[in-house]
Tab-separated table of C-alpha atoms in Angstrom:
chain	number	residue	atom	x	y	z
A	1	MET	CA	-4.513	44.571	-7.557
A	2	MET	CA	-3.164	42.639	-10.554
A	3	THR	CA	-5.791	42.133	-13.239
A	4	LEU	CA	-6.086	39.045	-15.419
A	5	GLU	CA	-4.835	41.049	-18.381
A	6	SER	CA	-1.752	42.318	-16.551
A	7	PHE	CA	-1.070	38.781	-15.295
A	8	TRP	CA	-1.115	37.435	-18.837
A	9	GLN	CA	1.076	40.257	-20.105
A	10	ARG	CA	3.635	39.635	-17.371
A	11	HIS	CA	3.678	35.829	-17.463
A	12	ALA	CA	2.657	34.971	-21.039
A	13	ARG	CA	6.044	33.611	-22.059
A	14	TYR	CA	5.962	31.108	-19.190
A	15	LEU	CA	2.478	29.933	-20.165
A	16	LEU	CA	3.226	29.428	-23.862
A	17	PRO	CA	3.947	25.684	-23.466
A	18	LEU	CA	0.576	25.211	-21.773
A	19	GLY	CA	-1.037	27.235	-24.526
A	20	THR	CA	0.538	24.936	-27.112
A	21	VAL	CA	-0.845	21.867	-25.349
A	22	TYR	CA	-4.319	23.420	-25.053
A	23	ASP	CA	-4.232	24.456	-28.708
A	24	MET	CA	-3.315	20.927	-29.741
A	25	ALA	CA	-6.133	19.481	-27.658
A	26	MET	CA	-8.658	21.866	-29.249
A	27	ARG	CA	-7.424	21.004	-32.747
A	28	ILE	CA	-7.738	17.279	-32.058
A	29	ARG	CA	-11.248	17.852	-30.759
A	30	SER	CA	-12.261	19.907	-33.798
A	31	THR	CA	-10.768	17.349	-36.194
A	32	SER	CA	-12.550	14.522	-34.369
A	33	TYR	CA	-15.897	16.191	-34.976
A	34	ALA	CA	-15.024	17.013	-38.590
A	35	CYS	CA	-14.017	13.400	-39.297
A	36	GLY	CA	-16.948	11.841	-37.461
A	37	VAL	CA	-14.928	10.307	-34.647
A	38	LEU	CA	-17.050	12.475	-32.367
A	39	SER	CA	-20.624	13.026	-33.520
A	40	SER	CA	-22.566	16.269	-33.495
A	41	ARG	CA	-26.218	16.082	-32.533
A	42	ARG	CA	-28.867	17.546	-34.798
A	43	SER	CA	-31.436	19.996	-33.543
A	44	PRO	CA	-35.103	19.571	-34.525
A	45	LEU	CA	-35.007	23.221	-35.598
A	46	PRO	CA	-32.528	25.087	-37.810
A	47	VAL	CA	-29.766	26.762	-35.830
A	48	VAL	CA	-27.602	29.825	-36.371
A	49	SER	CA	-24.697	30.144	-33.949
A	50	VAL	CA	-23.235	33.444	-32.794
A	51	GLY	CA	-19.762	32.978	-31.323
A	52	ASN	CA	-16.202	34.164	-31.231
A	53	LEU	CA	-12.598	33.064	-30.780
A	54	THR	CA	-11.612	35.122	-27.754
A	55	LEU	CA	-12.266	35.050	-24.030
A	56	GLY	CA	-14.210	37.938	-22.593
A	57	GLY	CA	-16.486	40.476	-24.169
A	58	SER	CA	-16.536	40.886	-27.928
A	59	GLY	CA	-20.177	41.755	-28.529
A	60	LYS	CA	-21.821	38.331	-28.804
A	61	THR	CA	-24.871	39.272	-26.759
A	62	PRO	CA	-25.645	42.563	-28.579
A	63	LEU	CA	-25.198	40.773	-31.907
A	64	THR	CA	-27.470	37.942	-30.785
A	65	MET	CA	-30.143	40.456	-29.826
A	66	TRP	CA	-29.735	42.319	-33.116
A	67	LEU	CA	-30.073	39.073	-35.066
A	68	ALA	CA	-33.178	37.994	-33.144
A	69	GLU	CA	-34.956	41.231	-33.981
A	70	LYS	CA	-33.907	41.066	-37.627
A	71	LEU	CA	-35.147	37.477	-37.972
A	72	VAL	CA	-38.521	38.535	-36.571
A	73	GLU	CA	-38.644	41.258	-39.232
A	74	LYS	CA	-37.941	38.555	-41.839
A	75	GLY	CA	-40.929	36.515	-40.673
A	76	PHE	CA	-39.167	33.980	-38.446
A	77	ARG	CA	-40.100	33.052	-34.887
A	78	PRO	CA	-36.642	32.719	-33.298
A	79	GLY	CA	-35.743	31.493	-29.866
A	80	ILE	CA	-32.403	31.999	-28.121
A	81	VAL	CA	-30.485	29.272	-26.328
A	82	SER	CA	-27.446	29.873	-24.145
A	83	ARG	CA	-25.439	27.995	-21.569
A	84	GLY	CA	-26.208	30.589	-18.897
A	85	TYR	CA	-22.796	31.300	-17.420
A	86	ALA	CA	-22.516	32.184	-13.714
A	87	ARG	CA	-26.090	31.174	-12.882
A	88	LYS	CA	-26.811	29.542	-9.537
A	89	THR	CA	-29.067	26.800	-10.907
A	90	HIS	CA	-27.619	23.421	-11.906
A	91	PRO	CA	-25.834	23.658	-15.280
A	92	HIS	CA	-27.748	20.650	-16.683
A	93	GLU	CA	-31.125	22.036	-15.615
A	94	VAL	CA	-33.123	23.588	-18.431
A	95	VAL	CA	-34.391	26.990	-17.351
A	96	ILE	CA	-36.883	28.789	-19.580
A	97	VAL	CA	-35.942	32.395	-18.959
A	98	SER	CA	-38.794	33.741	-21.072
A	99	ASP	CA	-41.579	32.082	-23.042
A	100	GLY	CA	-41.907	35.136	-25.278
A	101	HIS	CA	-44.644	36.589	-23.088
A	102	THR	CA	-43.487	36.381	-19.482
A	103	LEU	CA	-40.159	36.493	-17.682
A	104	ARG	CA	-39.979	33.171	-15.851
A	105	ALA	CA	-36.578	33.379	-14.130
A	106	GLN	CA	-34.444	35.747	-12.109
A	107	PRO	CA	-30.867	36.782	-13.012
A	108	HIS	CA	-29.308	34.280	-10.598
A	109	GLU	CA	-31.371	31.477	-12.177
A	110	ALA	CA	-30.760	32.457	-15.796
A	111	GLY	CA	-27.343	34.093	-15.904
A	112	ASP	CA	-26.680	37.761	-16.596
A	113	GLU	CA	-26.728	37.809	-20.391
A	114	PRO	CA	-29.776	35.554	-20.922
A	115	TYR	CA	-31.760	37.554	-18.378
A	116	MET	CA	-30.761	40.823	-20.018
A	117	MET	CA	-31.834	39.505	-23.426
A	118	ALA	CA	-35.145	38.303	-22.018
A	119	TYR	CA	-35.781	41.654	-20.316
A	120	TYR	CA	-35.093	43.764	-23.391
A	121	LEU	CA	-36.540	41.269	-25.913
A	122	PRO	CA	-39.784	40.279	-24.162
A	123	HIS	CA	-41.220	38.718	-27.335
A	124	ILE	CA	-38.314	36.279	-27.832
A	125	PRO	CA	-38.394	32.890	-26.017
A	126	ILE	CA	-35.079	32.144	-24.269
A	127	ALA	CA	-33.763	29.065	-22.475
A	128	VAL	CA	-30.472	28.109	-20.834
A	129	CYS	CA	-28.774	24.771	-20.240
A	130	LYS	CA	-25.286	23.318	-20.567
A	131	ASP	CA	-26.891	20.727	-22.868
A	132	ARG	CA	-28.010	23.095	-25.615
A	133	LEU	CA	-29.964	20.410	-27.466
A	134	ARG	CA	-32.113	19.744	-24.388
A	135	ALA	CA	-32.693	23.480	-24.095
A	136	ILE	CA	-33.785	23.661	-27.742
A	137	GLU	CA	-36.116	20.688	-27.410
A	138	THR	CA	-37.672	22.061	-24.219
A	139	LEU	CA	-38.108	25.539	-25.693
A	140	ALA	CA	-39.596	24.116	-28.898
A	141	GLN	CA	-42.177	22.148	-26.908
A	142	ALA	CA	-43.109	25.119	-24.729
A	143	THR	CA	-43.324	27.785	-27.448
A	144	HIS	CA	-43.912	28.234	-31.168
A	145	ILE	CA	-40.350	29.008	-32.293
A	146	ASP	CA	-39.260	27.872	-35.749
A	147	CYS	CA	-35.496	28.504	-35.488
A	148	VAL	CA	-32.843	28.953	-32.815
A	149	ILE	CA	-30.008	31.404	-32.230
A	150	LEU	CA	-27.237	29.669	-30.293
A	151	ASP	CA	-25.555	32.300	-28.133
A	152	ASP	CA	-21.794	31.748	-27.735
A	153	GLY	CA	-21.916	28.549	-29.753
A	154	PHE	CA	-18.776	28.495	-31.911
A	155	GLN	CA	-16.913	26.031	-29.676
A	156	HIS	CA	-20.015	23.949	-28.876
A	157	LEU	CA	-19.334	21.416	-31.623
A	158	ARG	CA	-21.537	18.814	-29.980
A	159	LEU	CA	-24.504	20.553	-31.600
A	160	SER	CA	-24.604	20.927	-35.379
A	161	ARG	CA	-25.633	24.258	-36.795
A	162	ASP	CA	-26.822	25.576	-40.146
A	163	PHE	CA	-24.900	28.866	-39.999
A	164	ASP	CA	-21.865	29.910	-37.961
A	165	LEU	CA	-21.618	33.690	-37.504
A	166	VAL	CA	-18.304	34.445	-35.804
A	167	ILE	CA	-17.224	37.748	-34.275
A	168	VAL	CA	-13.557	38.569	-34.799
A	169	ASP	CA	-11.546	41.479	-33.453
A	170	SER	CA	-7.918	42.489	-33.750
A	171	ARG	CA	-6.882	40.273	-30.837
A	172	VAL	CA	-6.848	37.255	-33.165
A	173	MET	CA	-3.799	38.759	-34.908
A	174	ARG	CA	-1.656	39.219	-31.816
A	175	GLU	CA	-2.899	36.976	-28.992
A	176	HIS	CA	-1.883	33.463	-27.938
A	177	VAL	CA	-4.126	30.526	-27.088
A	178	PHE	CA	-5.301	30.216	-23.489
A	179	PRO	CA	-3.776	30.157	-20.884
A	180	ALA	CA	-0.985	32.165	-22.530
A	181	GLY	CA	-3.512	34.617	-23.994
A	182	TYR	CA	-7.128	35.387	-24.770
A	183	LEU	CA	-7.751	32.947	-27.608
A	184	ARG	CA	-10.033	29.955	-27.048
A	185	GLU	CA	-8.625	28.311	-30.176
A	186	SER	CA	-6.016	28.957	-32.814
A	187	PRO	CA	-7.109	31.409	-35.538
A	188	LYS	CA	-7.066	28.405	-37.908
A	189	ALA	CA	-10.381	27.411	-36.316
A	190	LEU	CA	-12.001	30.366	-38.086
A	191	ALA	CA	-12.108	28.224	-41.219
A	192	ARG	CA	-15.269	26.656	-39.718
A	193	ALA	CA	-17.148	29.976	-39.905
A	194	SER	CA	-19.948	30.718	-42.349
A	195	ALA	CA	-19.410	34.487	-42.047
A	196	PHE	CA	-17.434	36.974	-39.980
A	197	ALA	CA	-18.720	39.992	-38.082
A	198	VAL	CA	-15.527	42.049	-37.932
A	199	VAL	CA	-15.268	44.438	-34.988
A	200	LEU	CA	-13.436	47.563	-36.101
A	201	ASP	CA	-11.873	49.049	-32.988
A	202	GLU	CA	-11.233	52.767	-33.243
A	203	ASP	CA	-7.916	52.281	-31.439
A	204	GLN	CA	-6.670	49.939	-34.169
A	205	ASP	CA	-6.163	50.218	-37.902
A	206	GLY	CA	-9.510	48.777	-38.946
A	207	ASP	CA	-8.739	48.654	-42.660
A	208	THR	CA	-5.544	46.686	-42.045
A	209	PHE	CA	-7.332	44.160	-39.846
A	210	LEU	CA	-10.226	43.767	-42.285
A	211	SER	CA	-7.771	43.220	-45.139
A	212	TRP	CA	-5.924	40.628	-43.053
A	213	ILE	CA	-9.153	38.718	-42.381
A	214	ARG	CA	-10.205	38.785	-46.025
A	215	SER	CA	-6.784	37.690	-47.252
A	216	ARG	CA	-6.589	34.777	-44.787
A	217	TRP	CA	-10.149	33.531	-45.419
A	218	PRO	CA	-11.145	34.888	-48.846
A	219	LYS	CA	-14.060	32.457	-49.297
A	220	ILE	CA	-15.760	33.444	-46.019
A	221	PRO	CA	-17.760	36.682	-46.285
A	222	SER	CA	-16.816	39.328	-43.747
A	223	PHE	CA	-19.017	42.185	-42.563
A	224	PRO	CA	-17.617	45.169	-40.612
A	225	MET	CA	-19.490	45.666	-37.338
A	226	HIS	CA	-19.667	48.774	-35.178
A	227	PHE	CA	-21.003	49.358	-31.673
A	228	SER	CA	-22.170	52.865	-30.884
A	229	PRO	CA	-24.123	54.538	-28.050
A	230	ALA	CA	-27.842	54.823	-28.768
A	231	TYR	CA	-29.563	56.469	-25.797
A	232	LEU	CA	-29.676	56.747	-22.008
A	233	GLU	CA	-32.339	55.227	-19.790
A	234	ASP	CA	-33.211	56.530	-16.334
A	235	LEU	CA	-33.508	53.269	-14.422
A	236	GLY	CA	-35.748	54.872	-11.811
A	237	THR	CA	-38.379	56.182	-14.229
A	238	HIS	CA	-37.571	53.930	-17.256
A	239	SER	CA	-37.665	57.025	-19.426
A	240	ARG	CA	-35.354	57.529	-22.394
A	241	MET	CA	-32.891	60.387	-22.354
A	242	PRO	CA	-30.767	61.825	-25.166
A	243	LEU	CA	-27.048	61.156	-25.132
A	244	SER	CA	-26.533	64.920	-24.865
A	245	SER	CA	-27.637	64.597	-21.225
A	246	LEU	CA	-24.099	63.436	-20.466
A	247	GLN	CA	-22.406	66.569	-21.738
A	248	GLY	CA	-20.655	68.441	-18.973
A	249	LYS	CA	-21.777	65.943	-16.316
A	250	ARG	CA	-19.471	64.256	-13.827
A	251	VAL	CA	-20.583	60.623	-13.727
A	252	PHE	CA	-19.656	57.630	-11.616
A	253	ALA	CA	-19.428	54.844	-14.180
A	254	PHE	CA	-19.467	51.249	-12.944
A	255	ALA	CA	-19.598	48.045	-14.949
A	256	GLY	CA	-19.347	44.340	-14.204
A	257	ILE	CA	-18.472	43.301	-17.741
A	258	ALA	CA	-15.468	41.703	-19.420
A	259	ASN	CA	-14.269	44.834	-21.225
A	260	PRO	CA	-15.298	47.932	-19.225
A	261	GLU	CA	-12.707	50.217	-20.853
A	262	ARG	CA	-14.821	50.525	-24.003
A	263	PHE	CA	-17.802	51.549	-21.866
A	264	PHE	CA	-15.786	54.197	-19.989
A	265	ARG	CA	-14.340	55.510	-23.241
A	266	SER	CA	-17.804	55.894	-24.762
A	267	LEU	CA	-18.953	58.027	-21.830
A	268	THR	CA	-15.881	60.249	-22.148
A	269	GLU	CA	-16.438	60.680	-25.877
A	270	LEU	CA	-20.026	61.726	-25.137
A	271	GLY	CA	-18.752	64.704	-23.157
A	272	SER	CA	-18.881	63.541	-19.554
A	273	SER	CA	-16.167	63.556	-16.908
A	274	VAL	CA	-15.889	59.903	-15.916
A	275	VAL	CA	-14.999	58.435	-12.533
A	276	PRO	CA	-14.467	54.791	-13.573
A	277	CYS	CA	-15.290	51.847	-11.317
A	278	PRO	CA	-14.611	48.493	-13.022
A	279	LEU	CA	-16.195	45.520	-11.273
A	280	PRO	CA	-15.675	41.773	-11.772
A	281	ASP	CA	-17.602	40.239	-14.664
A	282	HIS	CA	-20.991	38.858	-13.536
A	283	TYR	CA	-20.837	41.007	-10.417
A	284	HIS	CA	-23.515	40.271	-7.792
A	285	TYR	CA	-25.328	43.360	-6.493
A	286	ASP	CA	-27.020	43.636	-3.131
A	287	ASP	CA	-28.086	46.465	-0.819
A	288	ALA	CA	-24.600	46.890	0.617
A	289	ALA	CA	-22.936	46.953	-2.799
A	290	VAL	CA	-25.363	49.531	-4.189
A	291	SER	CA	-25.013	51.706	-1.090
A	292	ALA	CA	-21.232	51.573	-1.432
A	293	LEU	CA	-21.423	52.632	-5.085
A	294	VAL	CA	-23.714	55.552	-4.250
A	295	SER	CA	-21.402	56.615	-1.411
A	296	GLN	CA	-18.403	56.589	-3.728
A	297	ALA	CA	-20.293	58.626	-6.329
A	298	ARG	CA	-21.205	61.226	-3.713
A	299	ARG	CA	-17.634	61.340	-2.431
A	300	PHE	CA	-16.459	62.212	-5.937
A	301	HIS	CA	-19.242	64.847	-6.265
A	302	CYS	CA	-20.822	63.093	-9.251
A	303	ASP	CA	-24.070	64.188	-10.865
A	304	ALA	CA	-25.238	60.646	-11.658
A	305	LEU	CA	-24.305	56.992	-11.713
A	306	VAL	CA	-24.070	55.321	-15.120
A	307	THR	CA	-23.901	51.606	-15.885
A	308	THR	CA	-24.420	49.087	-18.682
A	309	ALA	CA	-27.586	47.288	-19.759
A	310	LYS	CA	-26.132	44.003	-18.493
A	311	ASP	CA	-25.680	45.471	-15.014
A	312	ALA	CA	-28.949	47.409	-15.100
A	313	VAL	CA	-31.260	44.386	-15.120
A	314	LYS	CA	-29.683	43.230	-11.844
A	315	LEU	CA	-30.142	46.681	-10.320
A	316	LEU	CA	-33.901	46.974	-10.889
A	317	PRO	CA	-34.769	46.158	-7.251
A	318	TYR	CA	-32.513	49.006	-6.099
A	319	ALA	CA	-33.685	51.746	-8.462
A	320	PRO	CA	-34.277	54.566	-8.111
A	321	THR	CA	-31.491	55.501	-5.760
A	322	LYS	CA	-32.577	58.260	-3.422
A	323	GLU	CA	-29.429	60.363	-3.582
A	324	LEU	CA	-28.437	60.266	-7.266
A	325	PRO	CA	-30.045	59.279	-10.574
A	326	LEU	CA	-28.991	55.941	-12.083
A	327	TRP	CA	-28.626	55.983	-15.846
A	328	VAL	CA	-28.100	53.130	-18.290
A	329	LEU	CA	-26.113	53.564	-21.499
A	330	HIS	CA	-27.702	51.529	-24.274
A	331	GLN	CA	-25.761	50.678	-27.404
A	332	THR	CA	-26.705	49.807	-30.939
A	333	VAL	CA	-25.155	47.377	-33.422
A	334	GLU	CA	-24.472	48.461	-36.985
A	335	ILE	CA	-23.287	46.004	-39.638
A	336	ASP	CA	-22.119	47.058	-43.068
A	337	CYS	CA	-24.053	45.342	-45.894
A	338	SER	CA	-26.253	43.691	-43.262
A	339	ASP	CA	-28.886	42.801	-45.891
A	340	HIS	CA	-26.410	40.434	-47.564
A	341	LEU	CA	-25.592	38.820	-44.223
A	342	LEU	CA	-29.257	38.396	-43.344
A	343	ASP	CA	-30.040	36.944	-46.766
A	344	ALA	CA	-27.332	34.313	-46.256
A	345	ILE	CA	-28.595	33.438	-42.765
A	346	CYS	CA	-32.238	33.261	-43.873
A	347	HIS	CA	-31.294	31.047	-46.801
A	348	ALA	CA	-29.453	28.661	-44.476
A	349	LEU	CA	-32.378	28.525	-42.052
A	350	ARG	CA	-34.924	27.895	-44.795
A	351	SER	CA	-32.791	25.295	-46.560
A	352	ARG	CA	-33.162	22.685	-43.836
A	353	PRO	CA	-36.710	21.355	-43.400
A	354	THR	CA	-37.992	21.465	-39.828
A	355	GLU	CA	-38.053	18.019	-38.254
A	356	SER	CA	-41.187	16.817	-36.564
């Protein structure tokens, strides 16, 4: 079956004119907001946006979670607001996923990423709505948050923000604007950023890419960011396991995420023999789907099934599986000179007085 990536690679040259038109439309939109032709709405609370320039997975959700925990350590009471992609509830309905004490929505009501964040960050209030300002106002009334992290907010210019943290990876050097490629906007849009979190892919020349970013936008601070495996979780017992548990094991790895290759590669590097099973992003699990995955794992004589944290929260009703253990690979975010980044974000959040 032809994947979206292979389709783009095969037909990109035919889609370039459409990409040019889309790029022009996005530039006009951005300029309209910058010049005041279109007005951005102001949140009652200070806002830091975490976003990117590319379609698909780049690490926005792990970075959002990392930032939420760091802001708590700095004395803030952050909430997280997201659109809630692929949820079954109405896009303009505000859904409080968590009030910071209790999970108040299911994955199909919240969306995969917001539910995952709420599950693993039970002390952080989270809300979803296409109208992010309504989500912020509703969350502020229902909880005691004093600032907001806007998940995937770089292109949401309708809402003003106090700090724009933008994830960039090497695709911005070589890709075209949608639909001819993965870019949501031209790389020129990165001039709006307050700071860059630069993903250094081991398959690319990280130093060259970092130098390119710093030469193109010398006034915007850039911070190298790394994702690395942290530990395994047995989803049946919720116990932590060392990464060494993977060594020598044959595992059936499945993932309904935008970039599963990185996940499969991590498992291989940790010493396991991987049977990969990529699934569509935001994949919906049910009894039949889980049974089929277990059957495939048994057919390949695997020792365990392994999945991602995003998939795991949707699999809780089906764990433990009777035939094979189900493990979750958790990852950690590491940012070089993160204290300098956090100081800049905290300064921006404290500089704007909270509106009553």
